[in-house]
mmCIF file of C-alpha atoms and ligand atoms in Angstrom:
data_model
loop_
_atom_site.group_PDB
_atom_site.id
_atom_site.type_symbol
_atom_site.label_atom_id
_atom_site.label_comp_id
_atom_site.label_asym_id
_atom_site.label_seq_id
_atom_site.Cartn_x
_atom_site.Cartn_y
_atom_site.Cartn_z
ATOM 1 C CA MET A 1238 12.360 5.098 23.829
ATOM 2 C CA ILE A 1239 9.784 7.571 22.494
ATOM 3 C CA SER A 1240 10.541 9.016 19.086
ATOM 4 C CA PHE A 1241 8.678 11.568 16.988
ATOM 5 C CA TYR A 1242 10.772 10.756 13.927
ATOM 6 C CA PRO A 1243 8.556 9.845 10.898
ATOM 7 C CA GLY A 1244 9.684 6.237 11.134
ATOM 8 C CA PRO A 1245 10.647 3.499 11.595
ATOM 9 C CA SER A 1246 8.585 3.475 14.771
ATOM 10 C CA ARG A 1247 9.392 1.507 17.885
ATOM 11 C CA VAL A 1248 8.220 -2.053 17.275
ATOM 12 C CA TYR A 1249 5.680 -3.712 19.571
ATOM 13 C CA ASP A 1250 7.233 -5.148 22.739
ATOM 14 C CA GLU A 1251 6.009 -8.643 21.800
ATOM 15 C CA ILE A 1252 8.104 -8.761 18.606
ATOM 16 C CA PRO A 1253 11.174 -10.517 20.151
ATOM 17 C CA ASP A 1254 8.923 -13.338 21.426
ATOM 18 C CA TYR A 1255 7.199 -13.659 18.052
ATOM 19 C CA VAL A 1256 10.588 -13.849 16.316
ATOM 20 C CA LYS A 1257 11.583 -16.684 18.667
ATOM 21 C CA ASP A 1258 8.278 -18.443 17.919
ATOM 22 C CA ALA A 1259 8.916 -17.959 14.207
ATOM 23 C CA TYR A 1260 12.292 -19.658 14.570
ATOM 24 C CA LYS A 1261 10.827 -22.553 16.581
ATOM 25 C CA ARG A 1262 7.983 -23.058 14.107
ATOM 26 C CA GLY A 1263 10.294 -23.124 11.091
ATOM 27 C CA ILE A 1264 8.924 -19.858 9.655
ATOM 28 C CA LEU A 1265 12.444 -18.503 9.039
ATOM 29 C CA SER A 1266 13.242 -21.228 6.529
ATOM 30 C CA MET A 1267 9.708 -21.759 5.244
ATOM 31 C CA ASN A 1268 9.373 -22.515 1.545
ATOM 32 C CA HIS A 1269 7.132 -19.909 -0.044
ATOM 33 C CA ARG A 1270 5.617 -22.490 -2.402
ATOM 34 C CA ASN A 1271 4.545 -24.828 0.424
ATOM 35 C CA THR A 1272 1.053 -25.254 1.813
ATOM 36 C CA GLU A 1273 2.236 -23.843 5.174
ATOM 37 C CA PHE A 1274 3.107 -20.566 3.497
ATOM 38 C CA VAL A 1275 -0.146 -20.564 1.533
ATOM 39 C CA LYS A 1276 -2.031 -20.975 4.831
ATOM 40 C CA LEU A 1277 -0.028 -18.214 6.535
ATOM 41 C CA CYS A 1278 -0.582 -15.837 3.615
ATOM 42 C CA GLU A 1279 -4.315 -16.544 3.460
ATOM 43 C CA LYS A 1280 -4.701 -16.121 7.214
ATOM 44 C CA THR A 1281 -2.785 -12.828 7.238
ATOM 45 C CA VAL A 1282 -4.807 -11.415 4.331
ATOM 46 C CA LYS A 1283 -8.063 -12.410 6.050
ATOM 47 C CA LEU A 1284 -6.964 -10.823 9.339
ATOM 48 C CA LEU A 1285 -5.934 -7.637 7.507
ATOM 49 C CA ARG A 1286 -9.312 -7.527 5.790
ATOM 50 C CA SER A 1287 -11.306 -7.925 8.980
ATOM 51 C CA ARG A 1288 -9.122 -5.743 11.243
ATOM 52 C CA LEU A 1289 -8.734 -2.854 8.788
ATOM 53 C CA GLY A 1290 -12.225 -3.147 7.285
ATOM 54 C CA VAL A 1291 -11.045 -3.763 3.724
ATOM 55 C CA PRO A 1292 -14.086 -4.419 1.473
ATOM 56 C CA PRO A 1293 -14.485 -8.072 0.382
ATOM 57 C CA ASP A 1294 -14.021 -7.240 -3.315
ATOM 58 C CA TYR A 1295 -10.677 -5.418 -2.816
ATOM 59 C CA THR A 1296 -7.469 -7.441 -3.369
ATOM 60 C CA ILE A 1297 -4.641 -7.341 -0.813
ATOM 61 C CA PHE A 1298 -1.003 -7.795 -1.963
ATOM 62 C CA PHE A 1299 2.343 -7.944 -0.174
ATOM 63 C CA THR A 1300 5.289 -5.884 -1.441
ATOM 64 C CA SER A 1301 8.514 -4.848 0.276
ATOM 65 C CA SER A 1302 8.062 -1.085 0.709
ATOM 66 C CA ALA A 1303 5.837 1.899 0.014
ATOM 67 C CA THR A 1304 8.450 3.037 -2.511
ATOM 68 C CA GLU A 1305 7.927 -0.213 -4.401
ATOM 69 C CA CYS A 1306 4.175 0.533 -4.424
ATOM 70 C CA TRP A 1307 4.876 3.961 -6.007
ATOM 71 C CA GLU A 1308 6.705 2.135 -8.806
ATOM 72 C CA ILE A 1309 4.070 -0.585 -9.216
ATOM 73 C CA ILE A 1310 1.360 2.083 -9.647
ATOM 74 C CA ALA A 1311 3.449 3.888 -12.300
ATOM 75 C CA GLN A 1312 4.440 0.765 -14.233
ATOM 76 C CA SER A 1313 1.321 -1.417 -13.955
ATOM 77 C CA LEU A 1314 -1.663 0.903 -13.425
ATOM 78 C CA THR A 1315 -0.769 4.113 -15.281
ATOM 79 C CA GLN A 1316 -1.359 4.112 -19.011
ATOM 80 C CA ARG A 1317 -1.059 7.830 -19.753
ATOM 81 C CA ASN A 1318 0.176 9.826 -16.749
ATOM 82 C CA SER A 1319 -0.376 10.249 -13.070
ATOM 83 C CA ILE A 1320 -1.273 13.529 -11.414
ATOM 84 C CA HIS A 1321 0.095 14.163 -7.921
ATOM 85 C CA PHE A 1322 -1.476 16.374 -5.259
ATOM 86 C CA HIS A 1323 1.194 16.890 -2.619
ATOM 87 C CA ASN A 1324 2.255 19.242 0.139
ATOM 88 C CA GLY A 1325 5.391 17.646 1.568
ATOM 89 C CA ALA A 1326 8.483 15.499 1.070
ATOM 90 C CA PHE A 1327 6.863 12.068 0.615
ATOM 91 C CA GLY A 1328 4.210 13.254 -1.836
ATOM 92 C CA GLU A 1329 6.916 15.073 -3.807
ATOM 93 C CA LYS A 1330 9.122 12.003 -3.876
ATOM 94 C CA TRP A 1331 6.226 9.897 -5.173
ATOM 95 C CA HIS A 1332 5.845 12.358 -8.061
ATOM 96 C CA GLN A 1333 9.586 12.072 -8.835
ATOM 97 C CA TYR A 1334 9.525 8.258 -8.812
ATOM 98 C CA ALA A 1335 6.423 8.122 -11.024
ATOM 99 C CA ASN A 1336 7.895 10.681 -13.407
ATOM 100 C CA ARG A 1337 10.990 8.533 -13.961
ATOM 101 C CA ILE A 1338 8.824 5.587 -15.018
ATOM 102 C CA LYS A 1339 6.096 7.558 -16.845
ATOM 103 C CA PRO A 1340 7.736 10.857 -17.877
ATOM 104 C CA GLY A 1341 5.355 13.800 -17.796
ATOM 105 C CA ALA A 1342 3.734 12.985 -14.444
ATOM 106 C CA LEU A 1343 1.930 16.137 -13.308
ATOM 107 C CA SER A 1344 2.796 17.842 -10.058
ATOM 108 C CA ASN A 1345 0.075 19.790 -8.212
ATOM 109 C CA PRO A 1346 1.515 21.148 -4.964
ATOM 110 C CA PHE A 1347 -0.918 22.565 -2.407
ATOM 111 C CA ASN A 1348 -0.332 24.636 0.694
ATOM 112 C CA LYS A 1349 0.113 22.578 3.839
ATOM 113 C CA ASP A 1350 -1.976 25.098 5.774
ATOM 114 C CA GLU A 1351 -4.947 24.691 3.429
ATOM 115 C CA GLU A 1352 -7.339 21.840 2.810
ATOM 116 C CA LEU A 1353 -6.903 20.037 -0.501
ATOM 117 C CA TYR A 1354 -9.696 21.111 -2.852
ATOM 118 C CA PRO A 1355 -11.191 18.263 -4.917
ATOM 119 C CA LEU A 1356 -10.802 18.919 -8.650
ATOM 120 C CA LYS A 1357 -11.554 17.347 -11.957
ATOM 121 C CA ALA A 1358 -8.144 16.141 -13.169
ATOM 122 C CA ILE A 1359 -7.214 16.753 -16.799
ATOM 123 C CA ASP A 1360 -7.866 13.855 -19.105
ATOM 124 C CA THR A 1361 -4.272 13.394 -20.267
ATOM 125 C CA THR A 1362 -3.901 11.727 -16.855
ATOM 126 C CA ASP A 1363 -5.463 8.507 -15.586
ATOM 127 C CA VAL A 1364 -4.229 8.075 -11.988
ATOM 128 C CA ILE A 1365 -4.725 10.614 -9.180
ATOM 129 C CA CYS A 1366 -2.097 10.304 -6.429
ATOM 130 C CA ILE A 1367 -2.751 11.604 -2.923
ATOM 131 C CA THR A 1368 -0.695 11.198 0.247
ATOM 132 C CA GLN A 1369 -3.312 10.649 2.957
ATOM 133 C CA ASN A 1370 -0.952 11.368 5.837
ATOM 134 C CA GLU A 1371 2.057 13.473 4.780
ATOM 135 C CA THR A 1372 4.520 12.141 7.329
ATOM 136 C CA SER A 1373 7.024 14.985 6.811
ATOM 137 C CA ASN A 1374 4.646 17.647 8.180
ATOM 138 C CA GLY A 1375 1.776 15.709 9.792
ATOM 139 C CA THR A 1376 -0.980 17.029 7.506
ATOM 140 C CA MET A 1377 -3.857 14.736 6.551
ATOM 141 C CA VAL A 1378 -6.306 14.534 3.679
ATOM 142 C CA SER A 1379 -9.699 13.256 4.848
ATOM 143 C CA THR A 1380 -11.308 10.270 3.175
ATOM 144 C CA GLU A 1381 -14.284 12.569 2.359
ATOM 145 C CA ILE A 1382 -12.008 14.678 0.152
ATOM 146 C CA ILE A 1383 -10.449 11.570 -1.393
ATOM 147 C CA SER A 1384 -13.949 10.297 -2.065
ATOM 148 C CA ARG A 1385 -14.919 13.600 -3.782
ATOM 149 C CA PHE A 1386 -11.898 13.246 -6.098
ATOM 150 C CA ARG A 1387 -13.106 9.770 -6.996
ATOM 151 C CA GLU A 1388 -16.664 10.929 -7.709
ATOM 152 C CA MET A 1389 -15.449 13.827 -9.864
ATOM 153 C CA ASN A 1390 -13.051 11.612 -11.844
ATOM 154 C CA PRO A 1391 -14.876 8.392 -12.712
ATOM 155 C CA ASP A 1392 -12.350 7.433 -15.420
ATOM 156 C CA HIS A 1393 -9.326 7.852 -13.151
ATOM 157 C CA LEU A 1394 -7.935 5.546 -10.516
ATOM 158 C CA VAL A 1395 -7.389 7.245 -7.167
ATOM 159 C CA ALA A 1396 -4.220 5.988 -5.429
ATOM 160 C CA VAL A 1397 -3.499 6.820 -1.798
ATOM 161 C CA ASP A 1398 -0.271 6.609 0.169
ATOM 162 C CA ALA A 1399 -1.365 5.813 3.729
ATOM 163 C CA THR A 1400 2.040 4.642 4.940
ATOM 164 C CA SER A 1401 2.017 6.460 8.249
ATOM 165 C CA SER A 1402 -1.713 6.123 8.997
ATOM 166 C CA MET A 1403 -2.881 2.654 7.946
ATOM 167 C CA GLY A 1404 -3.225 0.524 11.060
ATOM 168 C CA GLY A 1405 -3.615 3.642 13.195
ATOM 169 C CA ILE A 1406 -6.781 5.331 11.961
ATOM 170 C CA VAL A 1407 -9.985 4.077 10.366
ATOM 171 C CA LEU A 1408 -9.740 4.428 6.599
ATOM 172 C CA ASP A 1409 -12.731 4.259 4.273
ATOM 173 C CA PHE A 1410 -11.167 2.039 1.622
ATOM 174 C CA LYS A 1411 -14.179 2.462 -0.690
ATOM 175 C CA SER A 1412 -13.179 6.099 -1.176
ATOM 176 C CA ALA A 1413 -10.190 5.145 -3.391
ATOM 177 C CA ASP A 1414 -8.895 2.422 -5.738
ATOM 178 C CA VAL A 1415 -5.360 1.837 -4.515
ATOM 179 C CA TRP A 1416 -4.058 2.066 -0.942
ATOM 180 C CA PHE A 1417 -0.645 1.173 0.404
ATOM 181 C CA ALA A 1418 1.513 1.350 3.511
ATOM 182 C CA SER A 1419 4.792 -0.126 4.644
ATOM 183 C CA VAL A 1420 4.651 -1.742 8.073
ATOM 184 C CA GLN A 1421 7.479 0.081 9.902
ATOM 185 C CA LYS A 1422 5.323 3.108 10.666
ATOM 186 C CA CYS A 1423 1.838 2.710 12.108
ATOM 187 C CA PHE A 1424 1.841 -1.108 12.177
ATOM 188 C CA GLY A 1425 4.774 -1.046 14.629
ATOM 189 C CA LEU A 1426 6.664 -3.811 12.829
ATOM 190 C CA PRO A 1427 10.212 -4.137 11.450
ATOM 191 C CA ALA A 1428 10.770 -2.682 7.948
ATOM 192 C CA GLY A 1429 10.836 -4.750 4.781
ATOM 193 C CA LEU A 1430 7.150 -5.423 4.145
ATOM 194 C CA ALA A 1431 4.303 -3.359 2.715
ATOM 195 C CA VAL A 1432 0.615 -3.899 2.051
ATOM 196 C CA LEU A 1433 -0.976 -2.864 -1.269
ATOM 197 C CA ILE A 1434 -4.783 -2.847 -1.543
ATOM 198 C CA CYS A 1435 -6.602 -2.607 -4.901
ATOM 199 C CA SER A 1436 -10.247 -2.039 -5.818
ATOM 200 C CA PRO A 1437 -11.977 -4.113 -8.524
ATOM 201 C CA LYS A 1438 -11.567 -1.085 -10.836
ATOM 202 C CA ALA A 1439 -7.785 -1.077 -10.223
ATOM 203 C CA ILE A 1440 -7.610 -4.813 -10.920
ATOM 204 C CA GLU A 1441 -9.596 -4.280 -14.140
ATOM 205 C CA ARG A 1442 -7.031 -1.662 -15.223
ATOM 206 C CA CYS A 1443 -4.166 -4.012 -14.300
ATOM 207 C CA VAL A 1444 -5.688 -6.824 -16.366
ATOM 208 C CA ALA A 1445 -6.430 -4.503 -19.303
ATOM 209 C CA LEU A 1446 -2.892 -3.041 -19.393
ATOM 210 C CA ASP A 1447 -1.375 -6.485 -18.750
ATOM 211 C CA GLU A 1448 2.048 -4.977 -18.042
ATOM 212 C CA ARG A 1449 4.559 -7.819 -17.519
ATOM 213 C CA ASN A 1450 8.020 -6.242 -17.832
ATOM 214 C CA HIS A 1451 8.988 -6.321 -14.171
ATOM 215 C CA TYR A 1452 9.472 -8.882 -11.423
ATOM 216 C CA ASN A 1453 6.761 -7.051 -9.505
ATOM 217 C CA SER A 1454 4.373 -6.374 -12.399
ATOM 218 C CA LEU A 1455 0.931 -6.273 -10.825
ATOM 219 C CA ALA A 1456 -0.417 -8.694 -13.453
ATOM 220 C CA PHE A 1457 1.966 -11.396 -12.081
ATOM 221 C CA MET A 1458 1.222 -10.501 -8.495
ATOM 222 C CA ASN A 1459 -2.501 -10.683 -9.171
ATOM 223 C CA GLU A 1460 -2.223 -14.191 -10.616
ATOM 224 C CA MET A 1461 -0.082 -15.367 -7.711
ATOM 225 C CA ILE A 1462 -2.112 -13.875 -4.854
ATOM 226 C CA ALA A 1463 -5.152 -15.748 -6.169
ATOM 227 C CA LYS A 1464 -3.143 -18.805 -4.979
ATOM 228 C CA TRP A 1465 -2.002 -16.951 -1.783
ATOM 229 C CA GLN A 1466 1.520 -16.575 -3.181
ATOM 230 C CA THR A 1467 3.857 -13.899 -4.560
ATOM 231 C CA PRO A 1468 5.972 -14.039 -7.771
ATOM 232 C CA PHE A 1469 9.180 -13.490 -5.756
ATOM 233 C CA THR A 1470 10.176 -14.869 -2.343
ATOM 234 C CA PRO A 1471 8.343 -12.566 0.064
ATOM 235 C CA ASN A 1472 9.308 -11.378 3.526
ATOM 236 C CA VAL A 1473 7.867 -14.478 5.210
ATOM 237 C CA LEU A 1474 8.986 -13.422 8.704
ATOM 238 C CA GLY A 1475 7.404 -9.995 8.146
ATOM 239 C CA ILE A 1476 4.122 -11.587 7.102
ATOM 240 C CA TYR A 1477 4.232 -13.880 10.154
ATOM 241 C CA LEU A 1478 4.873 -10.948 12.516
ATOM 242 C CA LEU A 1479 2.034 -9.014 10.883
ATOM 243 C CA MET A 1480 -0.278 -12.001 11.372
ATOM 244 C CA ARG A 1481 0.680 -12.335 15.050
ATOM 245 C CA THR A 1482 0.169 -8.646 15.830
ATOM 246 C CA LEU A 1483 -3.132 -8.469 13.899
ATOM 247 C CA LYS A 1484 -4.380 -11.393 15.953
ATOM 248 C CA ILE A 1485 -4.070 -9.494 19.234
ATOM 249 C CA LYS A 1486 -3.730 -5.779 18.487
ATOM 250 C CA MET A 1487 -6.223 -3.161 17.318
HETATM 251 C C1 PLP B 2563 7.903 6.312 5.138
HETATM 252 C C2 PLP B 2563 7.041 6.720 4.036
HETATM 253 C C3 PLP B 2563 7.248 6.254 2.702
HETATM 254 C C4 PLP B 2563 8.413 5.386 2.329
HETATM 255 O O1 PLP B 2563 8.271 4.112 2.868
HETATM 256 P P1 PLP B 2563 9.344 2.969 2.482
HETATM 257 O O2 PLP B 2563 8.824 1.773 3.211
HETATM 258 O O3 PLP B 2563 10.670 3.462 2.985
HETATM 259 O O4 PLP B 2563 9.338 2.821 1.024
HETATM 260 C C5 PLP B 2563 6.359 6.640 1.737
HETATM 261 N N1 PLP B 2563 5.321 7.452 2.001
HETATM 262 C C6 PLP B 2563 5.083 7.919 3.249
HETATM 263 C C7 PLP B 2563 3.902 8.791 3.471
HETATM 264 C C8 PLP B 2563 5.935 7.559 4.302
HETATM 265 O O5 PLP B 2563 5.687 8.030 5.533
#
């Protein structure tokens, strides 16, 4: 089956075998506080770092979806407001989700036939949100432009939704502070897992805000991932499948 739908994509052909392996190796009932899980988590994070070229000082987290990442950015990394540069359905939706958590989120639509022009964002905002690959219309923002936004806004965090491109194209992670993608698009895996990547500057903001009102507050997640764990029971099978595909693909 070939599909041009934005996602989920067709999973890799090896997935059924990996699921069987997961069952045989006890992954499906693995305790997420055990050393086996800790080893799996560490291995997967290290593979992600080397395969995707994530800088050594960036932190990699596991969440359950890109939508969850939108909320984590609004609740745990935004003190004042976020400003959203968007030209399609996913970027617009991100603005709506952020606005519900931090009312007053700014919306800056741009024409999908024009390149996004890097601007200095107004200082009532502190997070700049850009959809790198707008899945609904196939337009991309280059990492050079994202990088210009970062240079022009040294007090802001730059957050990038790369849901339908991460795993498929080379991304210059240094050009932004927060990156995320769920795995059912370009990673070719079943839905229910997402990867969230944070720069040292994003982690500094997380620690300074110390927001702890949610099960997925980034402050909790940051403490747990230092021990290769998550505050909640993660999608262990998803992490295992990601590890297996990273080992052979790309
Ligand atoms: C699919 C998609 C999302 C939503 O992903 P979920 O895993 O369903 O939360 C967000 N942003 C972009 C760009 C997408 O393509």
